[in-house]
PDB file of C-alpha atoms in Angstrom:
ATOM      1  CA  MET A   1      79.592 103.664  83.313  1.00 79.00           C
ATOM      2  CA  ASP A   2      81.980 102.640  86.415  1.00 83.00           C
ATOM      3  CA  LYS A   3      81.629 102.864  90.120  1.00 86.00           C
ATOM      4  CA  LYS A   4      82.481 106.470  90.185  1.00 89.00           C
ATOM      5  CA  ASP A   5      79.633 107.370  87.960  1.00 91.00           C
ATOM      6  CA  TRP A   6      77.105 105.408  90.029  1.00 89.00           C
ATOM      7  CA  GLN A   7      78.458 107.127  93.536  1.00 91.00           C
ATOM      8  CA  ILE A   8      77.780 110.347  91.373  1.00 93.00           C
ATOM      9  CA  ILE A   9      74.285 109.787  91.038  1.00 93.00           C
ATOM     10  CA  ASP A  10      73.620 108.008  94.225  1.00 92.00           C
ATOM     11  CA  THR A  11      75.260 111.169  95.871  1.00 92.00           C
ATOM     12  CA  VAL A  12      73.461 113.792  94.111  1.00 93.00           C
ATOM     13  CA  PHE A  13      70.162 111.792  94.498  1.00 92.00           C
ATOM     14  CA  THR A  14      70.683 111.720  98.180  1.00 90.00           C
ATOM     15  CA  GLU A  15      71.844 115.252  98.744  1.00 89.00           C
ATOM     16  CA  LYS A  16      69.297 116.626  96.332  1.00 88.00           C
ATOM     17  CA  ASN A  17      71.973 119.326  95.637  1.00 88.00           C
ATOM     18  CA  ILE A  18      75.050 119.258  93.333  1.00 90.00           C
ATOM     19  CA  THR A  19      77.276 121.342  95.365  1.00 89.00           C
ATOM     20  CA  ARG A  20      76.842 119.326  98.714  1.00 90.00           C
ATOM     21  CA  ALA A  21      77.277 116.248  96.427  1.00 91.00           C
ATOM     22  CA  SER A  22      80.538 117.670  95.013  1.00 91.00           C
ATOM     23  CA  LEU A  23      82.163 118.205  98.496  1.00 90.00           C
ATOM     24  CA  LYS A  24      80.883 114.615  99.538  1.00 87.00           C
ATOM     25  CA  LEU A  25      82.561 113.145  96.653  1.00 89.00           C
ATOM     26  CA  PHE A  26      85.706 115.593  96.733  1.00 86.00           C
ATOM     27  CA  MET A  27      85.097 116.433  93.093  1.00 87.00           C
ATOM     28  CA  SER A  28      84.464 119.719  91.481  1.00 90.00           C
ATOM     29  CA  GLN A  29      80.646 120.848  90.911  1.00 89.00           C
ATOM     30  CA  PRO A  30      81.615 121.259  87.071  1.00 90.00           C
ATOM     31  CA  THR A  31      83.243 117.588  86.973  1.00 91.00           C
ATOM     32  CA  VAL A  32      79.936 116.286  88.688  1.00 91.00           C
ATOM     33  CA  THR A  33      77.427 118.509  86.383  1.00 91.00           C
ATOM     34  CA  TYR A  34      79.752 117.182  83.185  1.00 90.00           C
ATOM     35  CA  ARG A  35      79.394 113.535  84.205  1.00 91.00           C
ATOM     36  CA  ILE A  36      75.899 113.586  84.827  1.00 93.00           C
ATOM     37  CA  LYS A  37      75.598 115.305  81.478  1.00 91.00           C
ATOM     38  CA  GLN A  38      77.520 112.528  79.783  1.00 91.00           C
ATOM     39  CA  ILE A  39      75.409 109.774  81.309  1.00 91.00           C
ATOM     40  CA  GLU A  40      72.199 111.426  79.998  1.00 91.00           C
ATOM     41  CA  LYS A  41      73.763 111.718  76.530  1.00 91.00           C
ATOM     42  CA  GLU A  42      74.998 108.039  76.528  1.00 90.00           C
ATOM     43  CA  LEU A  43      71.609 106.747  77.432  1.00 91.00           C
ATOM     44  CA  ASP A  44      69.788 109.350  75.834  1.00 92.00           C
ATOM     45  CA  ILE A  45      67.764 109.970  79.090  1.00 92.00           C
ATOM     46  CA  GLU A  46      67.257 113.120  81.405  1.00 92.00           C
ATOM     47  CA  ILE A  47      67.983 112.159  84.854  1.00 92.00           C
ATOM     48  CA  LEU A  48      67.376 115.547  86.809  1.00 89.00           C
ATOM     49  CA  HIS A  49      66.618 119.228  86.005  1.00 84.00           C
ATOM     50  CA  ARG A  50      67.012 122.364  88.425  1.00 76.00           C
ATOM     51  CA  GLY A  51      64.280 123.528  90.523  1.00 70.00           C
ATOM     52  CA  ARG A  52      63.654 125.869  92.973  1.00 70.00           C
ATOM     53  CA  HIS A  53      64.860 123.699  95.995  1.00 69.00           C
ATOM     54  CA  GLY A  54      67.667 122.202  94.444  1.00 74.00           C
ATOM     55  CA  VAL A  55      68.080 119.283  91.758  1.00 85.00           C
ATOM     56  CA  GLU A  56      64.784 117.545  90.996  1.00 88.00           C
ATOM     57  CA  PHE A  57      64.977 113.646  89.628  1.00 91.00           C
ATOM     58  CA  THR A  58      62.779 112.707  86.609  1.00 91.00           C
ATOM     59  CA  GLU A  59      61.123 109.634  86.516  1.00 92.00           C
ATOM     60  CA  GLN A  60      63.902 108.042  84.451  1.00 92.00           C
ATOM     61  CA  GLY A  61      66.509 109.851  86.872  1.00 91.00           C
ATOM     62  CA  MET A  62      64.761 108.004  89.988  1.00 92.00           C
ATOM     63  CA  TYR A  63      64.760 104.675  87.831  1.00 93.00           C
ATOM     64  CA  PHE A  64      68.179 105.163  87.265  1.00 92.00           C
ATOM     65  CA  ALA A  65      69.554 106.126  90.746  1.00 92.00           C
ATOM     66  CA  LYS A  66      67.824 103.263  92.321  1.00 92.00           C
ATOM     67  CA  TYR A  67      69.714 101.109  89.694  1.00 91.00           C
ATOM     68  CA  ALA A  68      73.075 102.746  90.641  1.00 91.00           C
ATOM     69  CA  LYS A  69      72.273 102.318  94.554  1.00 89.00           C
ATOM     70  CA  SER A  70      71.779  98.694  93.547  1.00 89.00           C
ATOM     71  CA  MET A  71      75.027  98.282  91.564  1.00 90.00           C
ATOM     72  CA  LEU A  72      76.928 100.222  94.452  1.00 88.00           C
ATOM     73  CA  LYS A  73      75.689  97.394  96.766  1.00 85.00           C
ATOM     74  CA  GLU A  74      76.712  94.669  94.315  1.00 86.00           C
ATOM     75  CA  TYR A  75      80.078  96.296  93.693  1.00 85.00           C
ATOM     76  CA  ARG A  76      80.455  96.769  97.453  1.00 83.00           C
ATOM     77  CA  SER A  77      79.608  92.940  97.983  1.00 81.00           C
ATOM     78  CA  LEU A  78      82.007  92.006  95.267  1.00 83.00           C
ATOM     79  CA  GLU A  79      84.923  93.769  97.117  1.00 78.00           C
ATOM     80  CA  GLU A  80      83.972  92.331 100.533  1.00 77.00           C
ATOM     81  CA  ASN A  81      83.943  88.675  99.152  1.00 78.00           C
ATOM     82  CA  LEU A  82      87.127  89.006  97.526  1.00 78.00           C
ATOM     83  CA  SER A  83      88.742  90.590 100.655  1.00 76.00           C
ATOM     84  CA  ASN A  84      87.462  87.446 102.627  1.00 73.00           C
ATOM     85  CA  LEU A  85      89.351  85.116 100.328  1.00 73.00           C
ATOM     86  CA  SER A  86      92.452  86.770 101.605  1.00 73.00           C
ATOM     87  CA  ASN A  87      94.653  85.158 104.378  1.00 72.00           C
ATOM     88  CA  GLU A  88      94.614  88.151 106.536  1.00 80.00           C
ATOM     89  CA  PRO A  89      91.365  89.879 107.825  1.00 81.00           C
ATOM     90  CA  GLN A  90      90.914  93.124 105.525  1.00 86.00           C
ATOM     91  CA  GLY A  91      88.229  95.182 103.957  1.00 88.00           C
ATOM     92  CA  LEU A  92      85.988  98.462 105.060  1.00 91.00           C
ATOM     93  CA  LEU A  93      83.961  97.922 108.266  1.00 94.00           C
ATOM     94  CA  ARG A  94      80.725  99.934 108.202  1.00 95.00           C
ATOM     95  CA  ILE A  95      79.581 100.717 111.502  1.00 97.00           C
ATOM     96  CA  GLY A  96      76.624 103.042 112.557  1.00 96.00           C
ATOM     97  CA  ALA A  97      76.886 104.185 116.153  1.00 96.00           C
ATOM     98  CA  ALA A  98      74.946 106.239 118.716  1.00 93.00           C
ATOM     99  CA  ARG A  99      76.845 109.551 119.100  1.00 90.00           C
ATOM    100  CA  ALA A 100      77.962 109.129 122.631  1.00 90.00           C
ATOM    101  CA  ILE A 101      79.444 105.318 121.940  1.00 93.00           C
ATOM    102  CA  ALA A 102      81.391 107.198 118.881  1.00 93.00           C
ATOM    103  CA  SER A 103      82.566 109.973 121.143  1.00 90.00           C
ATOM    104  CA  HIS A 104      83.508 108.246 124.441  1.00 89.00           C
ATOM    105  CA  GLN A 105      83.981 104.307 123.890  1.00 89.00           C
ATOM    106  CA  LEU A 106      84.613 103.141 120.292  1.00 92.00           C
ATOM    107  CA  PRO A 107      87.620 105.343 119.459  1.00 93.00           C
ATOM    108  CA  LYS A 108      89.462 103.026 122.105  1.00 91.00           C
ATOM    109  CA  VAL A 109      88.223  99.733 120.683  1.00 93.00           C
ATOM    110  CA  LEU A 110      89.124 100.963 117.254  1.00 95.00           C
ATOM    111  CA  ALA A 111      92.558 101.763 118.004  1.00 94.00           C
ATOM    112  CA  GLY A 112      92.802  98.089 119.881  1.00 94.00           C
ATOM    113  CA  PHE A 113      91.362  96.473 116.683  1.00 95.00           C
ATOM    114  CA  ASN A 114      93.528  98.443 114.102  1.00 94.00           C
ATOM    115  CA  LYS A 115      96.720  97.484 116.117  1.00 94.00           C
ATOM    116  CA  LYS A 116      95.868  93.588 115.531  1.00 93.00           C
ATOM    117  CA  TYR A 117      94.444  94.134 112.094  1.00 93.00           C
ATOM    118  CA  PRO A 118      95.784  96.695 110.251  1.00 94.00           C
ATOM    119  CA  ALA A 119      94.347  95.829 107.006  1.00 91.00           C
ATOM    120  CA  VAL A 120      90.986  96.613 107.967  1.00 94.00           C
ATOM    121  CA  SER A 121      89.604 100.096 107.669  1.00 94.00           C
ATOM    122  CA  PHE A 122      86.517 101.614 109.092  1.00 95.00           C
ATOM    123  CA  ASP A 123      83.456 103.807 107.907  1.00 94.00           C
ATOM    124  CA  ILE A 124      81.668 105.117 111.075  1.00 96.00           C
ATOM    125  CA  GLU A 125      78.407 107.209 111.184  1.00 94.00           C
ATOM    126  CA  THR A 126      76.547 108.419 113.895  1.00 93.00           C
ATOM    127  CA  GLY A 127      72.744 108.765 114.168  1.00 89.00           C
ATOM    128  CA  LEU A 128      69.647 108.127 115.930  1.00 88.00           C
ATOM    129  CA  ASN A 129      69.084 104.600 117.337  1.00 92.00           C
ATOM    130  CA  LEU A 130      66.340 103.461 115.404  1.00 91.00           C
ATOM    131  CA  ASP A 131      68.217 104.906 112.125  1.00 92.00           C
ATOM    132  CA  ILE A 132      71.093 102.712 112.964  1.00 95.00           C
ATOM    133  CA  ALA A 133      69.312  99.549 113.493  1.00 95.00           C
ATOM    134  CA  GLN A 134      67.407 100.353 110.049  1.00 94.00           C
ATOM    135  CA  GLY A 135      70.905 100.812 108.744  1.00 94.00           C
ATOM    136  CA  VAL A 136      71.867  97.310 109.607  1.00 96.00           C
ATOM    137  CA  TYR A 137      68.799  95.824 108.233  1.00 94.00           C
ATOM    138  CA  LYS A 138      69.181  97.201 105.235  1.00 90.00           C
ATOM    139  CA  GLU A 139      72.829  96.455 105.104  1.00 89.00           C
ATOM    140  CA  ASP A 140      74.076  99.906 104.867  1.00 90.00           C
ATOM    141  CA  PHE A 141      75.995  99.045 108.144  1.00 95.00           C
ATOM    142  CA  HIS A 142      77.726  95.679 108.800  1.00 95.00           C
ATOM    143  CA  LEU A 143      77.243  96.720 112.703  1.00 96.00           C
ATOM    144  CA  GLY A 144      75.171  98.744 114.870  1.00 97.00           C
ATOM    145  CA  ILE A 145      75.779  99.953 118.219  1.00 96.00           C
ATOM    146  CA  ILE A 146      72.902 101.426 119.959  1.00 95.00           C
ATOM    147  CA  ARG A 147      71.371 102.697 123.264  1.00 94.00           C
ATOM    148  CA  GLY A 148      68.589 101.637 124.858  1.00 90.00           C
ATOM    149  CA  ASN A 149      66.087  98.521 124.656  1.00 86.00           C
ATOM    150  CA  HIS A 150      65.047  98.556 120.956  1.00 86.00           C
ATOM    151  CA  HIS A 151      63.207  95.389 119.310  1.00 88.00           C
ATOM    152  CA  TRP A 152      65.583  93.778 116.997  1.00 94.00           C
ATOM    153  CA  SER A 153      64.942  90.316 115.277  1.00 92.00           C
ATOM    154  CA  ASP A 154      68.689  89.365 114.161  1.00 95.00           C
ATOM    155  CA  GLU A 155      71.753  88.873 116.229  1.00 95.00           C
ATOM    156  CA  LYS A 156      71.959  90.832 119.456  1.00 95.00           C
ATOM    157  CA  HIS A 157      74.753  91.249 122.409  1.00 93.00           C
ATOM    158  CA  GLU A 158      74.335  93.608 125.275  1.00 93.00           C
ATOM    159  CA  LEU A 159      77.621  95.193 125.611  1.00 92.00           C
ATOM    160  CA  PHE A 160      77.236  96.930 128.868  1.00 92.00           C
ATOM    161  CA  LYS A 161      74.844  98.847 131.250  1.00 93.00           C
ATOM    162  CA  GLU A 162      75.214 102.242 132.836  1.00 94.00           C
ATOM    163  CA  SER A 163      73.516 104.421 135.268  1.00 95.00           C
ATOM    164  CA  ILE A 164      71.519 107.702 134.299  1.00 97.00           C
ATOM    165  CA  THR A 165      72.289 110.107 136.870  1.00 97.00           C
ATOM    166  CA  ILE A 166      71.493 113.813 137.755  1.00 98.00           C
ATOM    167  CA  ILE A 167      74.691 116.191 137.522  1.00 97.00           C
ATOM    168  CA  SER A 168      75.040 119.771 139.340  1.00 97.00           C
ATOM    169  CA  LEU A 169      77.795 121.836 140.206  1.00 95.00           C
ATOM    170  CA  LYS A 170      75.882 122.134 143.545  1.00 93.00           C
ATOM    171  CA  GLU A 171      74.820 119.759 145.941  1.00 94.00           C
ATOM    172  CA  ILE A 172      71.722 117.805 144.876  1.00 96.00           C
ATOM    173  CA  ASP A 173      68.415 118.055 146.818  1.00 95.00           C
ATOM    174  CA  LEU A 174      65.669 115.903 145.315  1.00 95.00           C
ATOM    175  CA  GLN A 175      63.105 117.561 147.382  1.00 94.00           C
ATOM    176  CA  THR A 176      63.824 121.299 145.724  1.00 95.00           C
ATOM    177  CA  LEU A 177      64.777 119.949 142.223  1.00 96.00           C
ATOM    178  CA  ALA A 178      61.770 121.033 140.467  1.00 95.00           C
ATOM    179  CA  GLU A 179      62.601 124.546 141.619  1.00 94.00           C
ATOM    180  CA  GLN A 180      65.958 124.564 140.063  1.00 96.00           C
ATOM    181  CA  ASN A 181      67.030 125.385 136.894  1.00 97.00           C
ATOM    182  CA  ARG A 182      67.190 122.129 134.434  1.00 98.00           C
ATOM    183  CA  ILE A 183      69.340 122.078 131.038  1.00 98.00           C
ATOM    184  CA  THR A 184      67.888 119.467 128.645  1.00 97.00           C
ATOM    185  CA  TYR A 185      69.438 118.536 125.205  1.00 96.00           C
ATOM    186  CA  GLN A 186      68.402 116.618 122.246  1.00 93.00           C
ATOM    187  CA  THR A 187      68.844 113.095 122.511  1.00 91.00           C
ATOM    188  CA  ASP A 188      67.000 109.708 121.567  1.00 88.00           C
ATOM    189  CA  PRO A 189      63.115 109.771 122.155  1.00 89.00           C
ATOM    190  CA  ALA A 190      63.705 106.350 124.112  1.00 88.00           C
ATOM    191  CA  LEU A 191      66.051 108.010 126.455  1.00 92.00           C
ATOM    192  CA  ASN A 192      63.826 111.128 126.841  1.00 93.00           C
ATOM    193  CA  MET A 193      61.069 109.130 127.748  1.00 92.00           C
ATOM    194  CA  HIS A 194      62.906 107.086 130.575  1.00 91.00           C
ATOM    195  CA  ILE A 195      63.846 110.152 132.164  1.00 95.00           C
ATOM    196  CA  ASP A 196      60.250 111.790 131.847  1.00 95.00           C
ATOM    197  CA  ASN A 197      58.712 108.543 133.171  1.00 94.00           C
ATOM    198  CA  TRP A 198      61.141 109.091 136.310  1.00 96.00           C
ATOM    199  CA  TRP A 199      60.131 112.152 136.570  1.00 96.00           C
ATOM    200  CA  ARG A 200      56.733 112.072 136.438  1.00 95.00           C
ATOM    201  CA  ASP A 201      56.876 109.164 139.184  1.00 94.00           C
ATOM    202  CA  ASN A 202      58.733 111.565 141.737  1.00 94.00           C
ATOM    203  CA  TYR A 203      57.040 115.342 140.898  1.00 95.00           C
ATOM    204  CA  LYS A 204      53.729 116.700 140.354  1.00 92.00           C
ATOM    205  CA  PHE A 205      55.061 119.651 138.227  1.00 92.00           C
ATOM    206  CA  PRO A 206      57.150 119.681 134.960  1.00 94.00           C
ATOM    207  CA  PRO A 207      60.868 120.494 135.400  1.00 96.00           C
ATOM    208  CA  LYS A 208      61.994 124.346 135.331  1.00 96.00           C
ATOM    209  CA  ILE A 209      63.792 124.495 132.369  1.00 97.00           C
ATOM    210  CA  LEU A 210      66.570 127.331 131.490  1.00 97.00           C
ATOM    211  CA  MET A 211      67.662 126.114 128.157  1.00 97.00           C
ATOM    212  CA  SER A 212      67.866 123.264 125.495  1.00 96.00           C
ATOM    213  CA  VAL A 213      70.811 122.692 123.577  1.00 97.00           C
ATOM    214  CA  ASP A 214      71.787 120.402 120.932  1.00 92.00           C
ATOM    215  CA  ASN A 215      73.495 117.557 122.689  1.00 92.00           C
ATOM    216  CA  MET A 216      74.308 116.290 126.177  1.00 93.00           C
ATOM    217  CA  GLU A 217      78.489 117.184 125.741  1.00 93.00           C
ATOM    218  CA  ILE A 218      76.923 120.869 125.595  1.00 95.00           C
ATOM    219  CA  ALA A 219      74.413 120.508 128.248  1.00 97.00           C
ATOM    220  CA  LYS A 220      77.355 118.930 130.396  1.00 96.00           C
ATOM    221  CA  LYS A 221      79.547 122.171 129.736  1.00 95.00           C
ATOM    222  CA  MET A 222      76.554 124.309 131.003  1.00 97.00           C
ATOM    223  CA  VAL A 223      76.181 122.367 134.001  1.00 97.00           C
ATOM    224  CA  ILE A 224      79.961 122.916 134.991  1.00 96.00           C
ATOM    225  CA  ASN A 225      79.659 126.597 134.402  1.00 96.00           C
ATOM    226  CA  GLY A 226      76.930 126.535 136.980  1.00 96.00           C
ATOM    227  CA  LEU A 227      73.928 127.067 135.070  1.00 97.00           C
ATOM    228  CA  GLY A 228      71.512 124.299 136.330  1.00 97.00           C
ATOM    229  CA  TYR A 229      71.424 120.811 136.512  1.00 98.00           C
ATOM    230  CA  ALA A 230      71.048 118.074 133.693  1.00 98.00           C
ATOM    231  CA  ILE A 231      69.929 114.153 133.649  1.00 98.00           C
ATOM    232  CA  VAL A 232      72.452 112.495 131.786  1.00 97.00           C
ATOM    233  CA  PRO A 233      73.730 108.540 131.107  1.00 95.00           C
ATOM    234  CA  LYS A 234      76.898 108.323 132.982  1.00 94.00           C
ATOM    235  CA  ILE A 235      79.169 107.252 129.797  1.00 92.00           C
ATOM    236  CA  ILE A 236      79.715 111.203 129.275  1.00 92.00           C
ATOM    237  CA  LEU A 237      81.346 111.887 132.617  1.00 93.00           C
ATOM    238  CA  ASN A 238      84.908 110.812 131.881  1.00 83.00           C
ATOM    239  CA  ASP A 239      86.720 113.855 131.698  1.00 81.00           C
ATOM    240  CA  ARG A 240      89.022 115.642 134.423  1.00 85.00           C
ATOM    241  CA  GLU A 241      86.677 118.806 134.830  1.00 86.00           C
ATOM    242  CA  ASP A 242      83.484 116.552 135.505  1.00 90.00           C
ATOM    243  CA  GLN A 243      85.390 115.336 138.919  1.00 91.00           C
ATOM    244  CA  GLN A 244      83.871 118.646 140.392  1.00 93.00           C
ATOM    245  CA  LEU A 245      80.204 117.701 139.466  1.00 96.00           C
ATOM    246  CA  LYS A 246      77.867 116.245 141.839  1.00 96.00           C
ATOM    247  CA  GLN A 247      76.045 113.191 140.863  1.00 96.00           C
ATOM    248  CA  PHE A 248      72.930 111.351 141.801  1.00 96.00           C
ATOM    249  CA  ASP A 249      71.923 108.295 140.323  1.00 96.00           C
ATOM    250  CA  LEU A 250      68.552 107.541 139.510  1.00 96.00           C
ATOM    251  CA  CYS A 251      66.324 104.708 140.546  1.00 95.00           C
ATOM    252  CA  ASP A 252      62.654 103.499 139.577  1.00 91.00           C
ATOM    253  CA  LYS A 253      59.833 103.039 141.687  1.00 89.00           C
ATOM    254  CA  ASN A 254      61.158  99.804 142.758  1.00 91.00           C
ATOM    255  CA  ASN A 255      64.314 101.312 143.843  1.00 92.00           C
ATOM    256  CA  GLU A 256      66.143  99.539 141.094  1.00 94.00           C
ATOM    257  CA  PRO A 257      69.109 101.317 139.481  1.00 95.00           C
ATOM    258  CA  LEU A 258      67.720 103.097 136.082  1.00 94.00           C
ATOM    259  CA  LEU A 259      69.963 101.694 133.522  1.00 94.00           C
ATOM    260  CA  TRP A 260      70.663 102.438 130.094  1.00 94.00           C
ATOM    261  CA  ILE A 261      71.762  99.551 127.948  1.00 94.00           C
ATOM    262  CA  THR A 262      74.217  99.717 124.992  1.00 94.00           C
ATOM    263  CA  SER A 263      73.827  96.603 122.747  1.00 95.00           C
ATOM    264  CA  LEU A 264      75.711  95.663 119.409  1.00 96.00           C
ATOM    265  CA  LEU A 265      73.213  94.553 116.321  1.00 96.00           C
ATOM    266  CA  TYR A 266      74.332  92.628 113.366  1.00 96.00           C
ATOM    267  CA  LYS A 267      72.859  90.281 110.703  1.00 95.00           C
ATOM    268  CA  LYS A 268      74.086  86.391 110.975  1.00 94.00           C
ATOM    269  CA  ASP A 269      74.728  86.488 107.372  1.00 91.00           C
ATOM    270  CA  THR A 270      77.519  89.110 107.936  1.00 91.00           C
ATOM    271  CA  LEU A 271      79.437  86.497 110.047  1.00 91.00           C
ATOM    272  CA  ASN A 272      80.477  85.395 106.730  1.00 89.00           C
ATOM    273  CA  LEU A 273      82.942  88.275 106.205  1.00 90.00           C
ATOM    274  CA  SER A 274      86.079  87.571 108.398  1.00 90.00           C
ATOM    275  CA  PHE A 275      86.875  91.241 109.450  1.00 92.00           C
ATOM    276  CA  VAL A 276      83.361  91.376 110.989  1.00 93.00           C
ATOM    277  CA  ARG A 277      83.496  88.027 112.421  1.00 93.00           C
ATOM    278  CA  ASP A 278      87.006  89.447 113.938  1.00 93.00           C
ATOM    279  CA  PHE A 279      85.691  92.608 115.151  1.00 95.00           C
ATOM    280  CA  ILE A 280      82.422  90.920 117.027  1.00 94.00           C
ATOM    281  CA  LYS A 281      84.893  88.693 118.880  1.00 92.00           C
ATOM    282  CA  PHE A 282      87.047  91.463 119.629  1.00 93.00           C
ATOM    283  CA  ILE A 283      84.569  94.162 120.889  1.00 91.00           C
ATOM    284  CA  LYS A 284      82.854  91.065 123.191  1.00 86.00           C
ATOM    285  CA  GLU A 285      86.199  90.091 124.530  1.00 83.00           C
ATOM    286  CA  ALA A 286      87.244  94.065 125.018  1.00 76.00           C
ATOM    287  CA  SER A 287      88.367  94.828 128.806  1.00 62.00           C
ATOM    288  CA  PRO A 288      87.150  96.947 130.185  1.00 62.00           C
ATOM    289  CA  PRO A 289      83.820  96.516 128.081  1.00 63.00           C
ATOM    290  CA  ILE A 290      83.258  98.974 125.286  1.00 67.00           C
TER     291      ILE A 290
END
């Protein structure tokens, strides 16, 4: 067995579906199935069987999947430590990032870093802030870039703060806002709580929600087309068409700006890897800040 075998088992275990796993591995479905059967034959075990809802791992299969994940982690550590011995920083930098950061800020930073350190490649995943923090803790990511004030017991660096603002195609009147159509979107629960607390401090009645969409980018498009207003972090307001939108930055009960924090998380041990260390330095010194 080799690295590819461990990847097959780990991916099938994660996806619980051979077709999806095959697509993710860039392999044909028959190839994945054949290789699993060969492993079963080699070890004289049964790894999985097909159930009504996809593949189901046996007890032996679950044990082997755990072993495969452990071996992949060891192999990855070997690759990273060998790369670390090179004179030039190189390796695969694994970053977990909030979607808004990955969409609006990270591309420019990565382009600048790639120009300076072309031997470093990237694996970028987006997700909820808590999932990203958990991924850094489990060492699935070298770094996490999260939004909001979340607890983190290891290394943490605040990158920037931004306003939370009401956006609308029409003039914004706070006195009649509760009567206007609002567009909501799926986002991190911490941001929802931040906005909901502001609303409860200012209004006795719930907002008049016209629609709910998948993400804040779609919500912005709905606002641009005059369907209502939305309350969003200011990071998404960077396109030319956004200039037509009216904006009103929120403040708390003490008239202090309502801010949304973006932070960099990492474990101190990852600083042993030169390409991680160089990226952290680069992102901290970025101008303008990420």
